[in-house]
mmCIF file of C-alpha atoms in Angstrom:
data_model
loop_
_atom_site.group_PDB
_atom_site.id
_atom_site.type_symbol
_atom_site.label_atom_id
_atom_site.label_comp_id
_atom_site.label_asym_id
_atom_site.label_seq_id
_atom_site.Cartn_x
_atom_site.Cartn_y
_atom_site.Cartn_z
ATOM 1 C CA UNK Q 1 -20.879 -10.404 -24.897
ATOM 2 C CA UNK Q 2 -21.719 -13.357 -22.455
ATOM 3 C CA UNK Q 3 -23.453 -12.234 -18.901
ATOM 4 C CA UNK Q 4 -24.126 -16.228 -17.678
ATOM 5 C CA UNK Q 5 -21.756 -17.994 -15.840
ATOM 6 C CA UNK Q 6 -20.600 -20.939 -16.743
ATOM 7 C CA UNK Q 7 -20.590 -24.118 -14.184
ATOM 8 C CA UNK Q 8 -16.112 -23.657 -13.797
ATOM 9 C CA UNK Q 9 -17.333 -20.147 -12.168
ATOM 10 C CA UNK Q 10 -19.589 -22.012 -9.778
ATOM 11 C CA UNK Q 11 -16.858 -24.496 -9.258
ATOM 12 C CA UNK Q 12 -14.702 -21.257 -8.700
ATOM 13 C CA UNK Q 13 -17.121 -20.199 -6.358
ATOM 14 C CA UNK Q 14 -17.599 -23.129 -4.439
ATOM 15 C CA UNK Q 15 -13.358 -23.603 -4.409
ATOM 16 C CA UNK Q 16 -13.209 -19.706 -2.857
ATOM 17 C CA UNK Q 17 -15.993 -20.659 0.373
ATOM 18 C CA UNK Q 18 -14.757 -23.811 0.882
ATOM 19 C CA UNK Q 19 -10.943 -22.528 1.381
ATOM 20 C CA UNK Q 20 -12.500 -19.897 4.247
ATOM 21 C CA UNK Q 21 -14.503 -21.776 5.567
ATOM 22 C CA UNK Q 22 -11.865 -24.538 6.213
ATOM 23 C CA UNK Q 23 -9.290 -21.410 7.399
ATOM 24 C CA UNK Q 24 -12.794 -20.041 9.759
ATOM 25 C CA UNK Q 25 -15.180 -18.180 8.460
ATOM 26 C CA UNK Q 26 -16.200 -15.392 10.201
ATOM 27 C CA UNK Q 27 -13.722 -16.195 13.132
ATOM 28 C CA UNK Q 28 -11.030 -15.294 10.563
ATOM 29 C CA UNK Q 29 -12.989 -11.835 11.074
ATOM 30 C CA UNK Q 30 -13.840 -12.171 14.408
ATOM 31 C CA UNK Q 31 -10.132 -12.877 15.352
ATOM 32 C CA UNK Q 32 -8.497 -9.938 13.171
ATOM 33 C CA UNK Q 33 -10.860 -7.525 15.198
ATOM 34 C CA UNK Q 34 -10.848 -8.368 19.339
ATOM 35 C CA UNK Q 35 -7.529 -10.042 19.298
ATOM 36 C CA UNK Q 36 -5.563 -8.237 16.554
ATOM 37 C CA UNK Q 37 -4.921 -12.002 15.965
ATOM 38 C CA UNK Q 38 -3.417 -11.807 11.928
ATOM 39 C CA UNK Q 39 -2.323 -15.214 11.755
ATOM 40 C CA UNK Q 40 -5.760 -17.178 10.343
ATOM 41 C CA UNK Q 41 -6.522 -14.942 7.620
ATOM 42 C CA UNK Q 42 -3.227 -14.750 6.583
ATOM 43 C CA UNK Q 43 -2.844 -18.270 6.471
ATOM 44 C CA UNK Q 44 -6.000 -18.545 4.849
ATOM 45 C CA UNK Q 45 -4.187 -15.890 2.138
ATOM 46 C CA UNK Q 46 -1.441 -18.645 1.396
ATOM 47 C CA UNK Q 47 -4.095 -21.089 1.028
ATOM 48 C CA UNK Q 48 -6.334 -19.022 -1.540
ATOM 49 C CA UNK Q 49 -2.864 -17.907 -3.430
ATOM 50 C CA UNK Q 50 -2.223 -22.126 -3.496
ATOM 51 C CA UNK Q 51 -5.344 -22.797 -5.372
ATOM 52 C CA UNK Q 52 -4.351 -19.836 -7.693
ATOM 53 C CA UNK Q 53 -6.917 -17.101 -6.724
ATOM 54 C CA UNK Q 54 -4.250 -14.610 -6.116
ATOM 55 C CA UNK Q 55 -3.002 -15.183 -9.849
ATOM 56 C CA UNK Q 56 -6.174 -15.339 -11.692
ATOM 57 C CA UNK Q 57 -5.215 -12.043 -13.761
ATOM 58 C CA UNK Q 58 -1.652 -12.866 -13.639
ATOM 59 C CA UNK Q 59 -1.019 -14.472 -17.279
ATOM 60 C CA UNK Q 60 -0.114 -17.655 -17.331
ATOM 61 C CA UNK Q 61 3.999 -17.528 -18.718
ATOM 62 C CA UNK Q 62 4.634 -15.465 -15.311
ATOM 63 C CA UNK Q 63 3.008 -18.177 -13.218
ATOM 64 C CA UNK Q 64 -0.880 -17.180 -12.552
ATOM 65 C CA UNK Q 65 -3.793 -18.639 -13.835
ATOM 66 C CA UNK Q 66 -4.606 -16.738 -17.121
ATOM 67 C CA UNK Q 67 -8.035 -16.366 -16.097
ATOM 68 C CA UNK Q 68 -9.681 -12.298 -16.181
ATOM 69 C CA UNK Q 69 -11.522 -10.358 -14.613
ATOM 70 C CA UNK Q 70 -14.822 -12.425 -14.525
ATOM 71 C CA UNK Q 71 -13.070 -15.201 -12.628
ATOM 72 C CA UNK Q 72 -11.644 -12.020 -10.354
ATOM 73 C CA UNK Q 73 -15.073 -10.468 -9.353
ATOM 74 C CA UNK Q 74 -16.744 -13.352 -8.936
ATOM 75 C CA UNK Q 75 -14.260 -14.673 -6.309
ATOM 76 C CA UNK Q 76 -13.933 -11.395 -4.775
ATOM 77 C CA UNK Q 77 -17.447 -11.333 -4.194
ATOM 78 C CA UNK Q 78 -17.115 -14.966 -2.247
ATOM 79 C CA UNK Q 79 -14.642 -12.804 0.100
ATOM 80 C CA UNK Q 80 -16.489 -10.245 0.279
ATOM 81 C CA UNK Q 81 -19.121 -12.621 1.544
ATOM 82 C CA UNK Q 82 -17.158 -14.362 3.883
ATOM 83 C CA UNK Q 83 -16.040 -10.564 5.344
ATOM 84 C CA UNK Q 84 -12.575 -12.084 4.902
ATOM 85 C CA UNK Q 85 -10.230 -9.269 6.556
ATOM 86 C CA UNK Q 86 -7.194 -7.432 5.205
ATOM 87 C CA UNK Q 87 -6.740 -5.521 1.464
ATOM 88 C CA UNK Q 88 -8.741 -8.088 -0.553
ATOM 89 C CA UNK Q 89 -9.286 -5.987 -3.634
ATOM 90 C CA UNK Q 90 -6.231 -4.767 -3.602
ATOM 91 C CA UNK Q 91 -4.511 -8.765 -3.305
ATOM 92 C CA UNK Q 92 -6.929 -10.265 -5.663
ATOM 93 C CA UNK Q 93 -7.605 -7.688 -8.597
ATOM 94 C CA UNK Q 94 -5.250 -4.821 -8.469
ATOM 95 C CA UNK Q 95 -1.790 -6.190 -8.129
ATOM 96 C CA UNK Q 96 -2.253 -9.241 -10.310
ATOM 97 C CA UNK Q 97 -3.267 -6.451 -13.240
ATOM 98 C CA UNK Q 98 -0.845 -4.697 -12.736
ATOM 99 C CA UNK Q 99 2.087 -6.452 -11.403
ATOM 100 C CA UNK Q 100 5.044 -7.773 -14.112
ATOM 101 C CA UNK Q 101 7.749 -10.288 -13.467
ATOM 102 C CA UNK Q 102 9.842 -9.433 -10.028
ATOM 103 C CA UNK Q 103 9.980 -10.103 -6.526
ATOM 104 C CA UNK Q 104 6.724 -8.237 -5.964
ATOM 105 C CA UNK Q 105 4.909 -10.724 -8.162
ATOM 106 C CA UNK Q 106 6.188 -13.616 -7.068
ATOM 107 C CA UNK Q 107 5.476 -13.067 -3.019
ATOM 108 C CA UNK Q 108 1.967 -12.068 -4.129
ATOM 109 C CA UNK Q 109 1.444 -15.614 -6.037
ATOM 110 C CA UNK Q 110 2.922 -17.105 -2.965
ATOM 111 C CA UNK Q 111 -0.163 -15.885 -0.830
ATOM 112 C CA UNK Q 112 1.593 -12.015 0.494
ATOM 113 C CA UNK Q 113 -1.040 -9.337 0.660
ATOM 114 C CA UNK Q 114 0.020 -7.013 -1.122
ATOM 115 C CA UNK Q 115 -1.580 -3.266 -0.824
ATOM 116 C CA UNK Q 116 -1.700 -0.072 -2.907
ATOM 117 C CA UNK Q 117 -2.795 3.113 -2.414
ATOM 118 C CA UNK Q 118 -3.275 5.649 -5.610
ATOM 119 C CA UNK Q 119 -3.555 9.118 -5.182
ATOM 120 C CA UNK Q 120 -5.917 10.784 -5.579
ATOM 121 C CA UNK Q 121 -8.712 7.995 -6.660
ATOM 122 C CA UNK Q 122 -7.411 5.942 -3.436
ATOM 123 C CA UNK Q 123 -5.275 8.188 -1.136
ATOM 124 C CA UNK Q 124 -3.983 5.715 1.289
ATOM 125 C CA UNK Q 125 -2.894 1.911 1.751
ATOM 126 C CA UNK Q 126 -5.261 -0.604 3.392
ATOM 127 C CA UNK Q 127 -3.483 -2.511 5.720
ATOM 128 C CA UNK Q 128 -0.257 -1.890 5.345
ATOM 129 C CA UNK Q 129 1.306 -2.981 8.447
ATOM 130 C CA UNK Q 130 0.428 -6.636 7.073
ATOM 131 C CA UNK Q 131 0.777 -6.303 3.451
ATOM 132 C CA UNK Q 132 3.558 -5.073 0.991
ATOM 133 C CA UNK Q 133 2.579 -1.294 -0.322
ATOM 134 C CA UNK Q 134 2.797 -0.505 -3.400
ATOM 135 C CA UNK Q 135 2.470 3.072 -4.777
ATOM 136 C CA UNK Q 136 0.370 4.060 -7.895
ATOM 137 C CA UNK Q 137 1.197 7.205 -9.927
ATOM 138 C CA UNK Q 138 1.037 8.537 -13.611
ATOM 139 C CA UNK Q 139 4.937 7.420 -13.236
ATOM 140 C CA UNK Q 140 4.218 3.825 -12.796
ATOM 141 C CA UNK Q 141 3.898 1.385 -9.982
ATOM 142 C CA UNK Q 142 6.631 1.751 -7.032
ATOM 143 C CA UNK Q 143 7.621 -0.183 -3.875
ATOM 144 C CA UNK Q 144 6.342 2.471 -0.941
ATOM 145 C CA UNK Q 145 7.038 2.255 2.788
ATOM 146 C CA UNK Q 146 4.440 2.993 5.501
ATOM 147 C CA UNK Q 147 3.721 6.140 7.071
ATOM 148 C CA UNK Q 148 1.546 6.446 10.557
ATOM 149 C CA UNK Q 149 -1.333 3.657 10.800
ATOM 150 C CA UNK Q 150 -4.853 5.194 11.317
ATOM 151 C CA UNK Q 151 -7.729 3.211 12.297
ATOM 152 C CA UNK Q 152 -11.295 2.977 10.461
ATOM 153 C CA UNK Q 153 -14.809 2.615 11.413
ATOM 154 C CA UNK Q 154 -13.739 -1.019 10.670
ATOM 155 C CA UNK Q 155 -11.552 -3.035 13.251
ATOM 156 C CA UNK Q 156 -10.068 -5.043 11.058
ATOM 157 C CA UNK Q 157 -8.995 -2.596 8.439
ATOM 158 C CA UNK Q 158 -6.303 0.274 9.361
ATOM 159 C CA UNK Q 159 -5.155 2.800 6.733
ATOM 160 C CA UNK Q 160 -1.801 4.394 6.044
ATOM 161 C CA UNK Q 161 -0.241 7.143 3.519
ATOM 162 C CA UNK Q 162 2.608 5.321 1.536
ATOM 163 C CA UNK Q 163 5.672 7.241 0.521
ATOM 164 C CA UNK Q 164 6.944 5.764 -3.099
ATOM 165 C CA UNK Q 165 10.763 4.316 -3.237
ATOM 166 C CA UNK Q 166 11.729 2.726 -6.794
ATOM 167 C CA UNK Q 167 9.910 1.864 -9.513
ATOM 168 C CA UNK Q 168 9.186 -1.834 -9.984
ATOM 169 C CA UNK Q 169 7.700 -3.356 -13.421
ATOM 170 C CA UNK Q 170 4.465 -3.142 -13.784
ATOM 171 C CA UNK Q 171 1.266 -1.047 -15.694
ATOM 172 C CA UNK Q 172 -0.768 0.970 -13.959
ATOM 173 C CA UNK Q 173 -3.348 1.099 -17.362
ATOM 174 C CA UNK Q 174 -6.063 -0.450 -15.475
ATOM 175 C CA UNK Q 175 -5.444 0.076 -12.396
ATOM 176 C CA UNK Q 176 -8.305 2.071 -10.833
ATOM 177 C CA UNK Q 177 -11.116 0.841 -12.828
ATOM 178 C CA UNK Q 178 -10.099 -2.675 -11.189
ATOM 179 C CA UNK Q 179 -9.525 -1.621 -7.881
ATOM 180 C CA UNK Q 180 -13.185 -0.251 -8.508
ATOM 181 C CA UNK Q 181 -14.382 -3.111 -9.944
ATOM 182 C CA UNK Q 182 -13.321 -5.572 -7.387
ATOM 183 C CA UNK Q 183 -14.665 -3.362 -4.496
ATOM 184 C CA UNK Q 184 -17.756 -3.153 -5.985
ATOM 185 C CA UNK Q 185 -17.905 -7.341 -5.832
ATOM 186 C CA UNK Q 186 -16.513 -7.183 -2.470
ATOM 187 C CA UNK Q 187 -19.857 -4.936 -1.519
ATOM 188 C CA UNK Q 188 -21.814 -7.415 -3.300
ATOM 189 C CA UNK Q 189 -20.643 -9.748 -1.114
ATOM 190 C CA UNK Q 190 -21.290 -8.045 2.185
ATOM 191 C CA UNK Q 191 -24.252 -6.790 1.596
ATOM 192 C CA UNK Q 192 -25.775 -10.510 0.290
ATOM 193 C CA UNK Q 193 -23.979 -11.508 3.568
ATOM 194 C CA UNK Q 194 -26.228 -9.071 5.340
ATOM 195 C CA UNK Q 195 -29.296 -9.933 3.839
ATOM 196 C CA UNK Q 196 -29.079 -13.594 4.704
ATOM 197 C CA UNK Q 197 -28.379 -13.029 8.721
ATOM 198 C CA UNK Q 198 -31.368 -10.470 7.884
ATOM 199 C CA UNK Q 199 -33.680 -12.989 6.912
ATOM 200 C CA UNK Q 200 -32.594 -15.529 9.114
ATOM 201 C CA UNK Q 201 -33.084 -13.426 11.798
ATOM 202 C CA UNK Q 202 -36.683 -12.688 10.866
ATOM 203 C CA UNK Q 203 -37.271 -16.319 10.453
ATOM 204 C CA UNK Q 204 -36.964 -16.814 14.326
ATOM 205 C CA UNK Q 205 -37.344 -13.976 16.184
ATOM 206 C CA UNK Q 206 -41.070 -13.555 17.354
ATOM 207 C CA UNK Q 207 -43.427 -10.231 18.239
ATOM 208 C CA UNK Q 208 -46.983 -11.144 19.059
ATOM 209 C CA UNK Q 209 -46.186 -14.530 18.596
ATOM 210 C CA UNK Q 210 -45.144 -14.636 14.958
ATOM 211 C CA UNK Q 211 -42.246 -14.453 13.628
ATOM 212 C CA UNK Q 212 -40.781 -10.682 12.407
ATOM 213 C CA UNK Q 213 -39.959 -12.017 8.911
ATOM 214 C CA UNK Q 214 -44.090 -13.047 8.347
ATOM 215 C CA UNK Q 215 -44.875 -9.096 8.714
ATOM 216 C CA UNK Q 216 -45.412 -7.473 5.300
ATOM 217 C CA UNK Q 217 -43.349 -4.570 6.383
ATOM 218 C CA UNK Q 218 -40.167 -6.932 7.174
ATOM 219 C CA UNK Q 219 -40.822 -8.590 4.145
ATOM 220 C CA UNK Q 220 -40.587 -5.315 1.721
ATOM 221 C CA UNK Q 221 -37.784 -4.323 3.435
ATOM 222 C CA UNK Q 222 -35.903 -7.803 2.715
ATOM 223 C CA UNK Q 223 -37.451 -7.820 -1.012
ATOM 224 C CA UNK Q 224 -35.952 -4.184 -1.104
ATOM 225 C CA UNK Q 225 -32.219 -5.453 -0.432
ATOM 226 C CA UNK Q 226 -32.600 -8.492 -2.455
ATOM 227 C CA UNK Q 227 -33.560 -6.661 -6.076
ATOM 228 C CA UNK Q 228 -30.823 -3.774 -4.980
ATOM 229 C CA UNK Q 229 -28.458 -6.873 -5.315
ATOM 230 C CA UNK Q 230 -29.328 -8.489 -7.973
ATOM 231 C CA UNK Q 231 -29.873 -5.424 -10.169
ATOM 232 C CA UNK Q 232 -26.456 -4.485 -9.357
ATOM 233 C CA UNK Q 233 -24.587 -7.999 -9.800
ATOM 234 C CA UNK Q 234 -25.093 -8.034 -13.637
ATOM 235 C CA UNK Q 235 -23.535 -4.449 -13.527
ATOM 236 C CA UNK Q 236 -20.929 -5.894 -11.956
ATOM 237 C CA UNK Q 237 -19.648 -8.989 -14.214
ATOM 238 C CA UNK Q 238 -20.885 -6.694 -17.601
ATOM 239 C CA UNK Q 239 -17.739 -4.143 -16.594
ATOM 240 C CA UNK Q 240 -15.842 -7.051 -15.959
ATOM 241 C CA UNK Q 241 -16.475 -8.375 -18.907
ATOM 242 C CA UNK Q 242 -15.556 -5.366 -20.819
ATOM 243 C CA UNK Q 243 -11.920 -5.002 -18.890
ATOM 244 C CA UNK Q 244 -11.878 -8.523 -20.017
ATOM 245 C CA UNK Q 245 -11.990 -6.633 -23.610
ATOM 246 C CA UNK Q 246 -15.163 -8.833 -24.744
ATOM 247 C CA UNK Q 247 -17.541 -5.563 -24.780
ATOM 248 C CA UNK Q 248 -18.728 -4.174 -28.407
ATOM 249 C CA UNK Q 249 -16.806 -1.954 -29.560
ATOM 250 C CA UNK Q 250 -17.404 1.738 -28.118
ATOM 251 C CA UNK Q 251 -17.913 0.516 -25.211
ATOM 252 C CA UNK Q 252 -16.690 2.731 -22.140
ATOM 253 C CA UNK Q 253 -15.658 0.159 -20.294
ATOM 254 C CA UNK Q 254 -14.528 2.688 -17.447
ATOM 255 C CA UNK Q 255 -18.281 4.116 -17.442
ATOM 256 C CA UNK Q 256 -19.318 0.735 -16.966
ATOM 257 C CA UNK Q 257 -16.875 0.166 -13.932
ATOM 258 C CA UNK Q 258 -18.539 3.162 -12.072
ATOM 259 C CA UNK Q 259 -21.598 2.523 -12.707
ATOM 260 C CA UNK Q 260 -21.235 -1.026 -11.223
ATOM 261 C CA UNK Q 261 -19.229 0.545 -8.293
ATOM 262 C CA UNK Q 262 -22.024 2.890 -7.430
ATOM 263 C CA UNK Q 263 -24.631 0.479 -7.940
ATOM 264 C CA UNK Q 264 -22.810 -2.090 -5.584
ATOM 265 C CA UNK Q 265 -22.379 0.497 -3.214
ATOM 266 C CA UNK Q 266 -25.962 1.503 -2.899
ATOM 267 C CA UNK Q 267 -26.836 -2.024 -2.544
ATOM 268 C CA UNK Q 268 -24.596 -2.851 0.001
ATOM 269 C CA UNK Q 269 -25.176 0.377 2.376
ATOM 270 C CA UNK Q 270 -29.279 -0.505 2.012
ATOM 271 C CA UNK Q 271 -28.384 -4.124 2.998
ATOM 272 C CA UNK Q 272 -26.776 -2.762 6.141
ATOM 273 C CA UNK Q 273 -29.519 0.240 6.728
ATOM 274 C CA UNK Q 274 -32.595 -2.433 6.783
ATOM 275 C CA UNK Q 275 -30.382 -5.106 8.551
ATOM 276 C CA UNK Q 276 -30.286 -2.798 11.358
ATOM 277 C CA UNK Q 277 -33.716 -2.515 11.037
ATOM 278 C CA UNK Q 278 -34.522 -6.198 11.020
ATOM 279 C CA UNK Q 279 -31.894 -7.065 13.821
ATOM 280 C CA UNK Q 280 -32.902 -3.694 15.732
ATOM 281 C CA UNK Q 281 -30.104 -2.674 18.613
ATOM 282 C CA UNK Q 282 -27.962 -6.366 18.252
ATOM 283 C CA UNK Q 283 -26.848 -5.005 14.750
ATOM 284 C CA UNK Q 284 -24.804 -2.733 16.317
ATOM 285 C CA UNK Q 285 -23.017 -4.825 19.120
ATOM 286 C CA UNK Q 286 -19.633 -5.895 18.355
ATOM 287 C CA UNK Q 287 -20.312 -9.462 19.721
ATOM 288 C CA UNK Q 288 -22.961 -9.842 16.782
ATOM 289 C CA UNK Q 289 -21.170 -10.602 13.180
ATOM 290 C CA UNK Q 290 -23.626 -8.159 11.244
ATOM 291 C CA UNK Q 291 -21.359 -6.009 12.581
ATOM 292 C CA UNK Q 292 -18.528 -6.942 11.341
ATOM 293 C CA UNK Q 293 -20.099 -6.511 8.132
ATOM 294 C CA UNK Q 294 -21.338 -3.440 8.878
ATOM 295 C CA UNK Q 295 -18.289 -1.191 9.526
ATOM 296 C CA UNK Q 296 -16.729 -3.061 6.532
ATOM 297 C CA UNK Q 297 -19.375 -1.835 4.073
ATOM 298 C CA UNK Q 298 -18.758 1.456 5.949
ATOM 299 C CA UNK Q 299 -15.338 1.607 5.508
ATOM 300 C CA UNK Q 300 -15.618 0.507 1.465
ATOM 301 C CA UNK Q 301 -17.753 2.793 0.464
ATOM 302 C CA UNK Q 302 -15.408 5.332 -0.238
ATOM 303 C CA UNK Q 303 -12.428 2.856 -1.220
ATOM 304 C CA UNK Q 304 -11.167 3.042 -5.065
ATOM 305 C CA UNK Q 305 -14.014 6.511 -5.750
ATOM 306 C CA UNK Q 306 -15.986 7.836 -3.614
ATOM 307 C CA UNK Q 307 -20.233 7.634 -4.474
ATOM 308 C CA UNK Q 308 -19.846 10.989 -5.590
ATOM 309 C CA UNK Q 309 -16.258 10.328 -7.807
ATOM 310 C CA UNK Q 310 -17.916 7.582 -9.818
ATOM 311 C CA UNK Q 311 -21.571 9.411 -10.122
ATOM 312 C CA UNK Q 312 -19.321 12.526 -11.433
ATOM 313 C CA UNK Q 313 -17.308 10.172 -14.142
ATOM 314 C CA UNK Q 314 -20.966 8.792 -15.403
ATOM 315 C CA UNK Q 315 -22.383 12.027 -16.028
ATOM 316 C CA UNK Q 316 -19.294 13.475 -17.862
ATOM 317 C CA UNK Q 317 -20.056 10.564 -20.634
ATOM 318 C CA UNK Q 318 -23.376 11.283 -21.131
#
């Protein structure tokens, strides 16, 4: 059971920031919120689903990448990082795992979001009104139309309940633990995201003539995000690597998925908490981008489990 990365997951890494950063950045964001402008990120969608990130669980005889779910998370949490808008764990992690040959597939390896929603884990579609749904039940995986859109604490992410129409091929064995999984990388993402405007921030803002980030107070609460994030990283690619099916055996590879999820979580809501903080009353502005990663933390906190779901699942093994 291998925890280190090897240098193709840097190079994965590095392909993932490169392709946003070319499509925007933050604007991709930035535009998706004030102008309900869908166009960049979804182009930069197509372009992530070119360089095969959208197929990296799809095997490789229907057209993906053959990769797992260690390639999965740690691209997610690049996205996650770059705030990138629309149902990214859904896109990335859940429909490649589950999706077989079909129409479904193939739009999704052609750079479609697709969306899910699976009651009563994850009640209701992200982003539907962009994205195909798909519905998630005991029965199997089905195509689903779109009931009323409701907005979120986060602009760029509205939610729907999905009604489910026919069945289309797929296996639904895994998917909540990697809808779980890939939100918890997501929240990685954000909440390192957060940290480094954090820092920055204290690096040049100045009280008394020094700057905030020199004050041993600012500096505990920056050291406090930081460990919260790197405690919970190797949480996150150790349940990856056990959906990957290289944990010993007894492993509970779904324990392992919640505890990840919950320790991702935590990590990212502190990372927003002492951001605020840092940044004081700017934090909250919409012109400033911590808040874009702000609401979006917000908002995926209770996507794929709520705190309490996945704390519940962890104490039943024990």
């Amino acid at each position: 059971m291998d925890f280190l990365l090897a240098d193709f997951h840097t190079d994965l890494a590095a392909t993932v920031d490169g392709i946003v950063d070319r499509a925007g950045g933050i604007d991709l964001a930035r535009d998706w919120a004030d102008k309900s402008d869908h166009a960049p990120a979804l182009a930069a969608y197509r372009k992530l689903a070119e360089a095969g990130i959208t197929g990296l669980l799809v095997p490789d005889e229907l057209g993906g990448s053959g990769a797992g779910a260690v390639e999965t998370v740690v691209a997610v949490e690049r996205l996650g990082r770059a705030c990138l808008p629309g149902p990214v764990a859904e896109t990335f992690a859940v429909a490649p795992g589950i999706l077989g040959a079909g129409p479904a597939l193939d739009g999704l390896l052609a750079g479609t979001p697709t969306t899910c929603a699976m009651p009563p884990l994850h009640p209701r579609a992200a982003n539907p009104d962009i994205a195909v749904p798909l519905l998630i039940t005991d029965d199997g995986v089905h195509a689903a139309t779109t009931g009323e859109l409701l907005d979120t604490v986060d602009p760029t992410r509205k939610v729907a309940e999905i009604t489910g129409g026919d069945t289309v091929e797929g296996t639904t064995d895994r998917a909540g633990d990697l809808g779980a999984l890939a939100t918890a990388a997501q929240l990685l993402g954000l909440g390192s995201a957060m940290l480094d405007l954090s820092a920055e921030y204290a690096k040049t803002r100045t009280q008394f003539h020094r700057a905030i980030g020199s004050f041993q107070a600012v500096k505990h609460h920056l050291a406090d995000v930081a460990i919260a994030l790197e405690m919970a990283r190797p949480l996150v690619h150790g349940a990856a690597v056990g959906l990957d099916g290289q944990a010993p055996d007894g492993t509970d590879v779904s324990r392992d998925v919640s505890a990840a999820r919950v320790a991702a979580g935590d990590a990212a809501y502190l990372a927003s908490r002492r951001g605020l903080q840092v940044l004081g009353a700017i934090g909250y502005t919409a012109e400033h981008d911590f808040s874009l990663y702000l609401t979006k933390t917000r908002a995926l906190l209770t996507a794929w489990g709520t705190p309490a779901h996945h704390r519940a699942a962890i104490l039943e093994t024990l």
